[in-house]
CSV table of C-alpha atoms and ligand atoms in Angstrom, one decimal:
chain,number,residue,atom,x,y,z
A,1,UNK,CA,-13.5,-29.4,1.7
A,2,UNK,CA,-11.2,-27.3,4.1
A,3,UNK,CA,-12.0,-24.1,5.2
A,4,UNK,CA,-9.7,-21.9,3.8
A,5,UNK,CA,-7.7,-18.6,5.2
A,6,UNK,CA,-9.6,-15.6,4.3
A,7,UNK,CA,-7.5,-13.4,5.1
A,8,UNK,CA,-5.7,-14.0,1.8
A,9,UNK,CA,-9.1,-12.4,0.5
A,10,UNK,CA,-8.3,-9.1,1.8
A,11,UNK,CA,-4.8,-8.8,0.2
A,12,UNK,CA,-4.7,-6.2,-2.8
A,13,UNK,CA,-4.2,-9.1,-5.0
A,14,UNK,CA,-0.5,-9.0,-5.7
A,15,UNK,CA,-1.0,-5.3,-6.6
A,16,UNK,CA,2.5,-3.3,-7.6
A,17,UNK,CA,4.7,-5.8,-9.8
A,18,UNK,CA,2.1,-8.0,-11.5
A,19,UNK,CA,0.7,-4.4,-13.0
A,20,UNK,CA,4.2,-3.1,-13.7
A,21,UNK,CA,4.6,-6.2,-15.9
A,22,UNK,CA,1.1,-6.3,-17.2
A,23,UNK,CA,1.5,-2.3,-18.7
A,24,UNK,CA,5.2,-3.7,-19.9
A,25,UNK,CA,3.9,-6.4,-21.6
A,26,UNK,CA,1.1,-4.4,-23.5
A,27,UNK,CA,4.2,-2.0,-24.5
A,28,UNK,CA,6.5,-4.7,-25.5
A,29,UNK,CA,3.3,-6.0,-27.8
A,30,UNK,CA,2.5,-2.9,-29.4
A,31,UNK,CA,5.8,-0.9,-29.7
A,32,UNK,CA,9.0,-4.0,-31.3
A,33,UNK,CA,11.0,-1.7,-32.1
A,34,UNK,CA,10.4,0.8,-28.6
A,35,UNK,CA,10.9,-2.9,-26.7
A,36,UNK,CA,14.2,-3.0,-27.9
A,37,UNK,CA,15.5,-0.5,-26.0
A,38,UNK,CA,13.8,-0.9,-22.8
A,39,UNK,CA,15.5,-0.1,-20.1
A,40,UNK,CA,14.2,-1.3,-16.8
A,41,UNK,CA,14.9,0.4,-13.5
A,42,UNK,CA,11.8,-1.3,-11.7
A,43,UNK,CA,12.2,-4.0,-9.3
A,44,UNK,CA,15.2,-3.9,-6.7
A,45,UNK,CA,17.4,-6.3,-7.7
A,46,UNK,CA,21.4,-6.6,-8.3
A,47,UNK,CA,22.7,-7.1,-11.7
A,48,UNK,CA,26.2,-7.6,-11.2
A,49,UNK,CA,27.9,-10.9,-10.7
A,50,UNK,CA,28.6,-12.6,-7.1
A,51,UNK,CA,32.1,-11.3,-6.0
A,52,UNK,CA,35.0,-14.0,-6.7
A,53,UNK,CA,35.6,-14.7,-3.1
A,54,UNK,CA,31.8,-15.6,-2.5
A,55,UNK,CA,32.3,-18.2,-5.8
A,56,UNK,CA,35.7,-19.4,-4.7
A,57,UNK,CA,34.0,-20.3,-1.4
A,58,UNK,CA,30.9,-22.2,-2.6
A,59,UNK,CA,33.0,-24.4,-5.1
A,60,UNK,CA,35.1,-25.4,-2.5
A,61,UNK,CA,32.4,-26.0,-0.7
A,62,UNK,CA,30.6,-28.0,-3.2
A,63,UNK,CA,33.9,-30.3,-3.7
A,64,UNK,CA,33.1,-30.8,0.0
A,65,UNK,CA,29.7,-32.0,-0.9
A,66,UNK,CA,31.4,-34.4,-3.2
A,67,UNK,CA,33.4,-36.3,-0.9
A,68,UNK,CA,32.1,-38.8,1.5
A,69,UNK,CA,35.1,-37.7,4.3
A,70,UNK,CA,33.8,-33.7,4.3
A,71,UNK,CA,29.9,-33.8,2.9
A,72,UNK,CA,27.6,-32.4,5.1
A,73,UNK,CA,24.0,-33.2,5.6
A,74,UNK,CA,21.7,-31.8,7.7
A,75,UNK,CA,23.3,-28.4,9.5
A,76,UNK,CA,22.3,-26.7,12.6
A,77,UNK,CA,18.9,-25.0,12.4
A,78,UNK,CA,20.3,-21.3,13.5
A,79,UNK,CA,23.4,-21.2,11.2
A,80,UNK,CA,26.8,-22.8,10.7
A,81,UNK,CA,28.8,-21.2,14.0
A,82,UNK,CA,31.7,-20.7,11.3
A,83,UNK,CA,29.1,-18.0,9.7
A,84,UNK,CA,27.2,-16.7,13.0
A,85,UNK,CA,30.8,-16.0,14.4
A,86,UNK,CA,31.5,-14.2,11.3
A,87,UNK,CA,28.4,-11.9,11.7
A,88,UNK,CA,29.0,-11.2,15.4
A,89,UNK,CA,32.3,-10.5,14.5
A,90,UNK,CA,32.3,-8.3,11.6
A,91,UNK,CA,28.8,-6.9,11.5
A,92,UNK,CA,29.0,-5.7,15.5
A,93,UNK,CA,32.4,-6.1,17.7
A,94,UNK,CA,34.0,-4.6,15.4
A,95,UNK,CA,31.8,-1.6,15.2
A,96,UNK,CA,31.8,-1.9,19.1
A,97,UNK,CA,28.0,-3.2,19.5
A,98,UNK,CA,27.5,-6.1,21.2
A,99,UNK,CA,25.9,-8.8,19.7
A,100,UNK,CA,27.0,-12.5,20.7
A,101,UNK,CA,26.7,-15.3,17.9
A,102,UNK,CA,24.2,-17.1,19.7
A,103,UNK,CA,22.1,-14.1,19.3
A,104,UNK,CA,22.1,-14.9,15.7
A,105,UNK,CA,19.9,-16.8,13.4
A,106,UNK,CA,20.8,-17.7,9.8
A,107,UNK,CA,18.0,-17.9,7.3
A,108,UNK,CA,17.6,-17.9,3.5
A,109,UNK,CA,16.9,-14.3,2.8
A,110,UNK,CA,15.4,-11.5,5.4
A,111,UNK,CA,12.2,-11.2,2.9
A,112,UNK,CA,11.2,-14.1,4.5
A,113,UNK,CA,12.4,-13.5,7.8
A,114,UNK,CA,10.5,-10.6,8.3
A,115,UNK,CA,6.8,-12.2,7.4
A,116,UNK,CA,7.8,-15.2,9.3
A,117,UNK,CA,8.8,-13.0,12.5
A,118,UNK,CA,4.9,-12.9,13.0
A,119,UNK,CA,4.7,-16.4,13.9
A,120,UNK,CA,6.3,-15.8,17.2
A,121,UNK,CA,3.7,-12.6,18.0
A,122,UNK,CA,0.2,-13.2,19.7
A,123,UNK,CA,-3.1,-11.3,18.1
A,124,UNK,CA,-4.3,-7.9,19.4
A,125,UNK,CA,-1.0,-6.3,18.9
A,126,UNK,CA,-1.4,-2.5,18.1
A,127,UNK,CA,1.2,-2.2,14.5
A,128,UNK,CA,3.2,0.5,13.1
A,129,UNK,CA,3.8,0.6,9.8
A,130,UNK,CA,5.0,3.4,7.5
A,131,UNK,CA,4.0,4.6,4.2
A,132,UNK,CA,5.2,4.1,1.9
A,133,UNK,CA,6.5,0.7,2.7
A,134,UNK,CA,8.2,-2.4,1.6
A,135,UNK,CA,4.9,-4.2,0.6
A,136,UNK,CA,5.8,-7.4,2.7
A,137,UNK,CA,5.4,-6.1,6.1
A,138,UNK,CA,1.6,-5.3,5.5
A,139,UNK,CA,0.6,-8.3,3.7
A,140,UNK,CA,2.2,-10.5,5.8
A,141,UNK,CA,0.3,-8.9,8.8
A,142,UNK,CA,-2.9,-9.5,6.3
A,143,UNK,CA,-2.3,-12.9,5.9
A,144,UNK,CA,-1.6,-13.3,9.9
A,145,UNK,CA,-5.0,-12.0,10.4
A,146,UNK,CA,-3.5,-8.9,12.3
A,147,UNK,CA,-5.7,-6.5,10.1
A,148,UNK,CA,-9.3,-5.8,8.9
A,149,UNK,CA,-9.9,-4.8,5.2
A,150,UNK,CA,-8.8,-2.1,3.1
A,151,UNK,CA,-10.2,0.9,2.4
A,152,UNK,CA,-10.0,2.7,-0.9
A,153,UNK,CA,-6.7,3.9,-0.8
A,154,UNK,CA,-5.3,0.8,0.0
A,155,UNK,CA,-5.1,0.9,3.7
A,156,UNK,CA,-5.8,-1.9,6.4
A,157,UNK,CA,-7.9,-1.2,9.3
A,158,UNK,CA,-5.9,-2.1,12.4
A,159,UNK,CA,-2.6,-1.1,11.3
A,160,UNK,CA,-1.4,2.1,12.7
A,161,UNK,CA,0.2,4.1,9.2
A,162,UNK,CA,3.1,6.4,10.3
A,163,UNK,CA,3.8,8.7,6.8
A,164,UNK,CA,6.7,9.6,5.8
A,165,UNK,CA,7.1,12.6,3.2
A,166,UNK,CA,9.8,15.7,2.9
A,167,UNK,CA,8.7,17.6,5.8
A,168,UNK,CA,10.1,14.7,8.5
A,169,UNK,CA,12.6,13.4,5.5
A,170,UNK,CA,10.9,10.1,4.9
A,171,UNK,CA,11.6,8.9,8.7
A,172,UNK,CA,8.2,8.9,10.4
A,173,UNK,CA,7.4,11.1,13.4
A,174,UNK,CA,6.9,9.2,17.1
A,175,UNK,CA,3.6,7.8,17.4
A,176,UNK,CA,1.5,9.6,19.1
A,177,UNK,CA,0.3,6.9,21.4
A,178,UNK,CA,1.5,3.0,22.4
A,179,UNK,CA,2.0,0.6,19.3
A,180,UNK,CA,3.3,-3.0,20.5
A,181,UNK,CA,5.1,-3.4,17.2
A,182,UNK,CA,6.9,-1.5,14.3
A,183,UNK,CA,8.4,-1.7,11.5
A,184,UNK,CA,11.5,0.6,10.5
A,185,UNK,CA,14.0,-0.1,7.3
A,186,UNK,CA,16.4,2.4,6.7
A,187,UNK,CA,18.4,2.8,4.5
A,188,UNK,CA,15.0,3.0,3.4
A,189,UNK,CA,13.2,0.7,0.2
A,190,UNK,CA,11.7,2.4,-1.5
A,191,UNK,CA,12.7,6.2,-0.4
A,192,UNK,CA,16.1,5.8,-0.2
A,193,UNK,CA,16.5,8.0,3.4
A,194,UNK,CA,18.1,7.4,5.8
A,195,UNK,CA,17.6,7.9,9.7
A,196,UNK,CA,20.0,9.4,12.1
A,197,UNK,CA,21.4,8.8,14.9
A,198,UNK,CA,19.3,11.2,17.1
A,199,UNK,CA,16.2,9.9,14.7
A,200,UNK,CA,16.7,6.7,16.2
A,201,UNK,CA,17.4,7.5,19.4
A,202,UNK,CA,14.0,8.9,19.6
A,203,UNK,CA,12.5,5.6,18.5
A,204,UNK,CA,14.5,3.4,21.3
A,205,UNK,CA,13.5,6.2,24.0
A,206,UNK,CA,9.8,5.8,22.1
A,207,UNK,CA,9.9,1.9,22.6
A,208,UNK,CA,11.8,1.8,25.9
A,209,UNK,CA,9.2,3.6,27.3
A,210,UNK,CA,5.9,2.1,25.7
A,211,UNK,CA,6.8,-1.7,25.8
A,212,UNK,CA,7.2,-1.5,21.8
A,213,UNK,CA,9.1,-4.3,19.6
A,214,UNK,CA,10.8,-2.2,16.9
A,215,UNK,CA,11.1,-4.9,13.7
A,216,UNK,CA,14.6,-2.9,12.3
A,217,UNK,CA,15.4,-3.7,8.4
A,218,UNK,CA,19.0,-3.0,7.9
A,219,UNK,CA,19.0,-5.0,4.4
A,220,UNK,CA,20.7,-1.9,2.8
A,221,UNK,CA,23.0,-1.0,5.7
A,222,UNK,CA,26.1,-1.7,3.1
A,223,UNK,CA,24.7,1.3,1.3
A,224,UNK,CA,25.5,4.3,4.0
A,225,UNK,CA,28.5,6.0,3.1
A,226,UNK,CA,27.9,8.8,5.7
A,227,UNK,CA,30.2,7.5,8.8
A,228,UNK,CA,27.9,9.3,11.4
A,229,UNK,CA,25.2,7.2,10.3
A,230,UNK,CA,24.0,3.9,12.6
A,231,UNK,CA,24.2,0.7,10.3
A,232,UNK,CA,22.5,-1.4,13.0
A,233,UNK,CA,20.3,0.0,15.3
A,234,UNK,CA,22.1,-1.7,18.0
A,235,UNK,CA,24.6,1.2,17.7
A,236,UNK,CA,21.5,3.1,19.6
A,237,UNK,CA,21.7,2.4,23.4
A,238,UNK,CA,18.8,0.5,25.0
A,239,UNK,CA,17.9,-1.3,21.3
A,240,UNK,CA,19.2,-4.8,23.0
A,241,UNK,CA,15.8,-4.0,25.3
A,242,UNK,CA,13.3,-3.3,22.7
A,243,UNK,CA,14.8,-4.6,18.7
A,244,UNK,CA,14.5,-7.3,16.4
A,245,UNK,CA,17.1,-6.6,13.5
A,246,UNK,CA,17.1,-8.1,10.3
A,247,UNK,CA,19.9,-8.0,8.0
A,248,UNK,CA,20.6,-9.8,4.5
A,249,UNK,CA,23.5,-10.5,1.9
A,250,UNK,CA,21.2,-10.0,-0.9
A,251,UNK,CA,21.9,-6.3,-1.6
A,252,UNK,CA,25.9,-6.1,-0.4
A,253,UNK,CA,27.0,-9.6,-1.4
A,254,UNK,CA,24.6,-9.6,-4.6
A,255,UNK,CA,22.8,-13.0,-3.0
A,256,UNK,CA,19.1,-12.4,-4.1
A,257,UNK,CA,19.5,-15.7,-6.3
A,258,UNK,CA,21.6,-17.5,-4.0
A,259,UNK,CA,19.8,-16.7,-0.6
A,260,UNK,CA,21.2,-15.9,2.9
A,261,UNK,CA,19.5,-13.6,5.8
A,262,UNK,CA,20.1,-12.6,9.2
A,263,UNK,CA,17.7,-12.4,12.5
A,264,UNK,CA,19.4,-11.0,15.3
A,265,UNK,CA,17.5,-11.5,18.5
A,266,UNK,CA,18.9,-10.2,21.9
A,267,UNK,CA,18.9,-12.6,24.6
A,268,UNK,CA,17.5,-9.8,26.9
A,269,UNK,CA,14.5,-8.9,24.8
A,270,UNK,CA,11.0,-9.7,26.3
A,271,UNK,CA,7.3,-9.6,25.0
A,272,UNK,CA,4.4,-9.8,27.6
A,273,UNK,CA,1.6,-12.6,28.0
A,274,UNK,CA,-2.2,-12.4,28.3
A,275,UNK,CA,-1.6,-12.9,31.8
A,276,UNK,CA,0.5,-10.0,32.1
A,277,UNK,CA,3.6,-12.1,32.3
A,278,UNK,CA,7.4,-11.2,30.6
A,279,UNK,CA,8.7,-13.5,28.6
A,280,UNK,CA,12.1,-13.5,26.7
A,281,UNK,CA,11.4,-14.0,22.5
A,282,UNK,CA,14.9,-15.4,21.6
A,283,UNK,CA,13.8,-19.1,22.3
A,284,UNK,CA,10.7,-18.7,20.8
A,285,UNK,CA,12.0,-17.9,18.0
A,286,UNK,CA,14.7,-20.7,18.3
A,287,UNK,CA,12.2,-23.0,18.5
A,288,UNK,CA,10.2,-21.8,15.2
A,289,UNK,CA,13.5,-21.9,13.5
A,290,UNK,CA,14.2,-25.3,14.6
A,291,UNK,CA,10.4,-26.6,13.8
A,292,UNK,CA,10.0,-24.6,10.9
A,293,UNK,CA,13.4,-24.8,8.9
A,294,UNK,CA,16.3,-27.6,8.9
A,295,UNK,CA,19.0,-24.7,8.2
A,296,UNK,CA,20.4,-22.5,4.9
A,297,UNK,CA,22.2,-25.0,2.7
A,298,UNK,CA,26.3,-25.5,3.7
A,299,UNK,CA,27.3,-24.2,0.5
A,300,UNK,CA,25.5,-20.9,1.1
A,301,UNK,CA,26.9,-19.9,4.4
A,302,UNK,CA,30.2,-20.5,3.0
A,303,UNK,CA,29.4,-18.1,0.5
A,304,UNK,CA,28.5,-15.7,3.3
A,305,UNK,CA,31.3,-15.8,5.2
A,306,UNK,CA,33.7,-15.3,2.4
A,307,UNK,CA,32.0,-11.6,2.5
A,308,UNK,CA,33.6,-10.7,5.3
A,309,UNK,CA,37.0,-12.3,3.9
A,310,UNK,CA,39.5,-9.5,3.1
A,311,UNK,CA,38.8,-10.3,-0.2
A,312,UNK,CA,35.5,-10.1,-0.2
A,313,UNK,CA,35.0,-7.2,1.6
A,314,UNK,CA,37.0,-5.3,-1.1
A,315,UNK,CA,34.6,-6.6,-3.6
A,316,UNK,CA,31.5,-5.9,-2.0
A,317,UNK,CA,33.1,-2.5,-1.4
A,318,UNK,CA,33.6,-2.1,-5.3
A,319,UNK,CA,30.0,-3.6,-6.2
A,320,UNK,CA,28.7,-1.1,-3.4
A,321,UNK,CA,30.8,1.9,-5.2
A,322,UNK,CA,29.1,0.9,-9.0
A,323,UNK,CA,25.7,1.2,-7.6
A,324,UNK,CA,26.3,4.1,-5.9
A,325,UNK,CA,28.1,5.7,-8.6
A,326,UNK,CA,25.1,4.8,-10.5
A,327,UNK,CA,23.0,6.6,-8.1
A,328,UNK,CA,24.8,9.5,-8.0
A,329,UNK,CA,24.2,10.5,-11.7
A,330,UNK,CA,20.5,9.6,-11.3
A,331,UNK,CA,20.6,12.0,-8.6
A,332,UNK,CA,22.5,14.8,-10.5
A,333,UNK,CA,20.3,14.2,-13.9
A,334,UNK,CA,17.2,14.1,-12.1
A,335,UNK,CA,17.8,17.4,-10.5
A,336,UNK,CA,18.9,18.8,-13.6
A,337,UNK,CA,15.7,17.5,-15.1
A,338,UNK,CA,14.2,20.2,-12.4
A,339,UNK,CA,12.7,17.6,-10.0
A,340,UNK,CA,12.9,17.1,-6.6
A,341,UNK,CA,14.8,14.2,-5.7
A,342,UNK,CA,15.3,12.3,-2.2
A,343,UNK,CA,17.9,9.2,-1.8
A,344,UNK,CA,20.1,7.9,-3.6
A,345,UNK,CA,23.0,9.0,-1.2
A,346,UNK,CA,23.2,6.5,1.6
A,347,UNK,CA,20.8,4.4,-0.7
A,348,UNK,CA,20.4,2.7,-3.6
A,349,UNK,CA,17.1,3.9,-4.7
A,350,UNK,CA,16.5,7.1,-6.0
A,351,UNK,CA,13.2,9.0,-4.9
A,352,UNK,CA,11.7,12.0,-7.2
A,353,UNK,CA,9.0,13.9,-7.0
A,354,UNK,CA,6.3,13.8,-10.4
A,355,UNK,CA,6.4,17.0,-12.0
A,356,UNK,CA,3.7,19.3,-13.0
A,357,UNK,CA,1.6,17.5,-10.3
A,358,UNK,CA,0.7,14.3,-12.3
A,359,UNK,CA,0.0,10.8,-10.7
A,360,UNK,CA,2.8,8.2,-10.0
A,361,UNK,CA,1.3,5.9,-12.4
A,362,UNK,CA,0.8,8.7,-15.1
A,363,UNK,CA,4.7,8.9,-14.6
A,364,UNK,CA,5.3,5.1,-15.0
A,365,UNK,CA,3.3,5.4,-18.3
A,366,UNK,CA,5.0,8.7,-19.5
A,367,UNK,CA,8.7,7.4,-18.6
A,368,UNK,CA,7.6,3.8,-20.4
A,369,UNK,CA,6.4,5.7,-23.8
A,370,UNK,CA,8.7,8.7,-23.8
A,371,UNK,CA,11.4,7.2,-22.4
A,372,UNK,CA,11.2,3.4,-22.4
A,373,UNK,CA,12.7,3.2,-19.4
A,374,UNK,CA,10.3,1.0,-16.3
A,375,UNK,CA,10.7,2.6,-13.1
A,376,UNK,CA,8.4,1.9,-10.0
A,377,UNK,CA,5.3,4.1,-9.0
A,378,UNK,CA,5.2,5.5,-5.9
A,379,UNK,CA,1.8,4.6,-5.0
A,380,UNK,CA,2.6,0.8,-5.5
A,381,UNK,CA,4.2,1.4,-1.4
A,382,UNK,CA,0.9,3.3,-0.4
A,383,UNK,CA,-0.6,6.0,-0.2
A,384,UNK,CA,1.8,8.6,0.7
A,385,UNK,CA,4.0,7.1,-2.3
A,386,UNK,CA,1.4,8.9,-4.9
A,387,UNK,CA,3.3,11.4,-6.4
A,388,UNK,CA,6.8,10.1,-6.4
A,389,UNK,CA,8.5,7.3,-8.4
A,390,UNK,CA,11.2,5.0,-7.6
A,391,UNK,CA,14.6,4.3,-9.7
A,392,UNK,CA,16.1,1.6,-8.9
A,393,UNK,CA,20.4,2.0,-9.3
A,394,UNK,CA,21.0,-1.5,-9.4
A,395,UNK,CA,22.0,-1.5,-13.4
A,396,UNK,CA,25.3,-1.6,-15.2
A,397,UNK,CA,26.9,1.8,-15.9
A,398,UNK,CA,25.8,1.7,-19.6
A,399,UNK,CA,22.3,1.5,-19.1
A,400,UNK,CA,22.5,4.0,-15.9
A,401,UNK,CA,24.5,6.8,-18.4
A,402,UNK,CA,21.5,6.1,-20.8
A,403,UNK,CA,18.6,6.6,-18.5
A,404,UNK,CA,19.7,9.8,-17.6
A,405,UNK,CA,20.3,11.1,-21.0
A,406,UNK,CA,16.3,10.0,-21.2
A,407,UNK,CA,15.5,11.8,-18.6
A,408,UNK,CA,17.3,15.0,-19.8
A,409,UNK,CA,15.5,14.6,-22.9
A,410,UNK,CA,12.2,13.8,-21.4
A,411,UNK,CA,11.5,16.7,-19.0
B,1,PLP,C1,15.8,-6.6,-0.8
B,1,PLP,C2,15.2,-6.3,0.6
B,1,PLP,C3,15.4,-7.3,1.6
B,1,PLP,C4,16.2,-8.5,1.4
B,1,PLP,O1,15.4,-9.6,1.1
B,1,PLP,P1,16.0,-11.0,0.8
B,1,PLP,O2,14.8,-11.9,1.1
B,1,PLP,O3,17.1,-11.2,1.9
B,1,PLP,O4,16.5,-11.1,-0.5
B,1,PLP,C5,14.9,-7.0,2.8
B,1,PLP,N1,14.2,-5.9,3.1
B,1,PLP,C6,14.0,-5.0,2.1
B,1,PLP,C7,13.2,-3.7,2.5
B,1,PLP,C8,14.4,-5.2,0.8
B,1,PLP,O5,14.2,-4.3,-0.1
């Protein structure tokens, strides 16, 4: 027999969702009618269609596929340069960063991206997390072996927490002392805040000056509507030095079924060996790509690029404006409702406060009886998530208009 890896043991088994659907379940069993008109508002992901241009694209490139004189096989590891140039140009020179297309890696999806990143990081590294969080960053580091168990509230000995709550706006003080790595997503899953420019300043100064990675998720960067806000956090001066960013075309270009990320590495950016060496991280993780992965299928990145197609870039800017319009009145009926709501401006996710002091999963259960409507409890991201919920405003209008006609009548 093989020995297994324990750290898998230490993981709170698959925690958040598989409960979410367990408590649905029951409800769906015991309540026919009630099931009918569930609404669900959970889990983060789109619900409208891929934009035209994004389809127009992939057949094409699918009648490619079909002909011996264009069909493609095996692609570059890193990305088609036809999408990689596309990224470069759109995502940065035009917004004045610079960020060359070798710089650049194409994967399928930045969920995966971001546990895989750990391959390419040694052991003993001091971690920065926040909480709440996006769940994959801490189980990943689990599985890596990067942690020691958890304790009763559902933290991991080893990882440094940095909380996030109202008083610093859901974007976590400095640490206090060196961390080698850490992870930052804003616009933020599952709070919906977002950070500023000075916010993030602080963190480059911060990791310019301690030697600190900072792992940056922009997945929701398409979601900022504020124009003084950074969408990359090479916008910040000194990032090329010290950040990792990852990007994705699941929540702007509606690709969580079809599958396309981003990793941008600078060319500049070092880590240190045990024997006290620099070395730069952009081949390594060149070369993990390149063992690891044999590319994101053709007919994908074709897909991709077409978002940044004139076309395309009106469509994801009309698919951007639903959900946002959909936030917006989750927003205004929450508040009306009398609770206190973060997000949901710059975000799609929508971040409230329970009332009358009751637990987050007291609310999931209220909001599923009363209201029939799933929406995701705080605590599921940690420990600092008790006593929120998440609402999710990826969901047609329809269903949006309902929910907050449930809420009115709920509260
Ligand atoms: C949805 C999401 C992503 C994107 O994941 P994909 O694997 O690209 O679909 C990345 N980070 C966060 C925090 C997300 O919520």
């Amino acid at each position: 027999m093989a020995y297994i890896n324990e750290n898998y043991n230490k993981l709170k088994a698959g925690y958040l969702f598989p409960e979410i659907a367990r408590r649905v379940k029951a409800f769906t069993e015991a309540n026919a009618e009630a099931a009918k008109r569930l609404i669900r508002c959970g889990i983060g992901d789109v619900t409208e269609a891929l934009p035209q241009a994004v389809r127009d694209a992939m057949h094409k490139a699918v009648d490619e596929m079909g002909d011996r004189s264009t069909f493609r096989g095996y692609g570059p590891e890193q990305g088609y340069d036809f999408l990689r140039n596309a990224v470069a140009e759109h995502d940065f020179k035009a917004r004045g960063i610079q960020i060359e297309a070798d710089e650049i890696f194409i994967s399928d999806g930045s969920k995966c991206d971001t546990g895989n990143i750990l391959d390419i990081f040694g052991a003993g590294n001091k971690i920065a997390i926040t909480d709440p969080v996006y769940p994959v960053y801490v189980d990943t580091n689990v599985m890596a072996g990067n942690t020691g168990d958890a304790d009763e509230s559902g933290a991991y000995a080893g990882l440094h927490y940095l909380k996030c709550n109202p008083a610093n706006g859901f974007v976590p003080d400095i640490p206090n002392e060196p961390v080698d790595l850490a992870y930052l997503c804003y616009p933020n899953n599952p709070t919906g805040a977002v950070a500023t420019r000075a916010q993030l300043e602080a963190w480059v100064k911060y990791a310019l000056a301690n030697g600190t990675t900072l792992l940056y998720d922009a997945a929701y960067e398409a979601f900022i509507r504020d124009p003084e806000l950074p969408r990359s956090i090479y916008e910040i001066e000194g990032a090329r030095d010290c950040a990792i960013e990852f990007r994705s075309f699941s929540k702007n270009g509606g690709f969580t079924g079809v599958r396309c990320g981003i990793v941008v590495i600078p060319k500049g950016l070092m880590g240190k060996t045990k024997a006290g060496g620099k070395q730069a991280i952009h081949p390594l993780w060149s070369r993990r790509h390149s063992t690891k992965f044999n590319g994101t299928s053709y007919i994908v990145q074709r897909g991709a690029e077409a978002v940044y197609s004139p076309e395309g870039k009106k469509q994801v800017a009309t698919l951007i404006e639903h959900y946002m319009g959909n936030a917006a009145l989750l927003v205004e009926a929450c508040k009306k409702a009398g609770l206190s709501v973060y997000g949901g401006v710059n975000a799609p996710y929508v971040w409230v406060g329970c009332p009358n002091g009751i637990t987050s999963w007291q609310m999931f259960d209220k909001m599923l009886n009363e209201a029939n409507v799933v929406i995701t409890p705080g605590s599921g991201f940690g420990s600092a998530g008790e006593g929120y919920f998440r609402i999710s405003a990826f969901n047609s209008r329809a269903n949006v208009e309902e929910v907050c006609r449930r809420i009115a009548a709920l509260v």
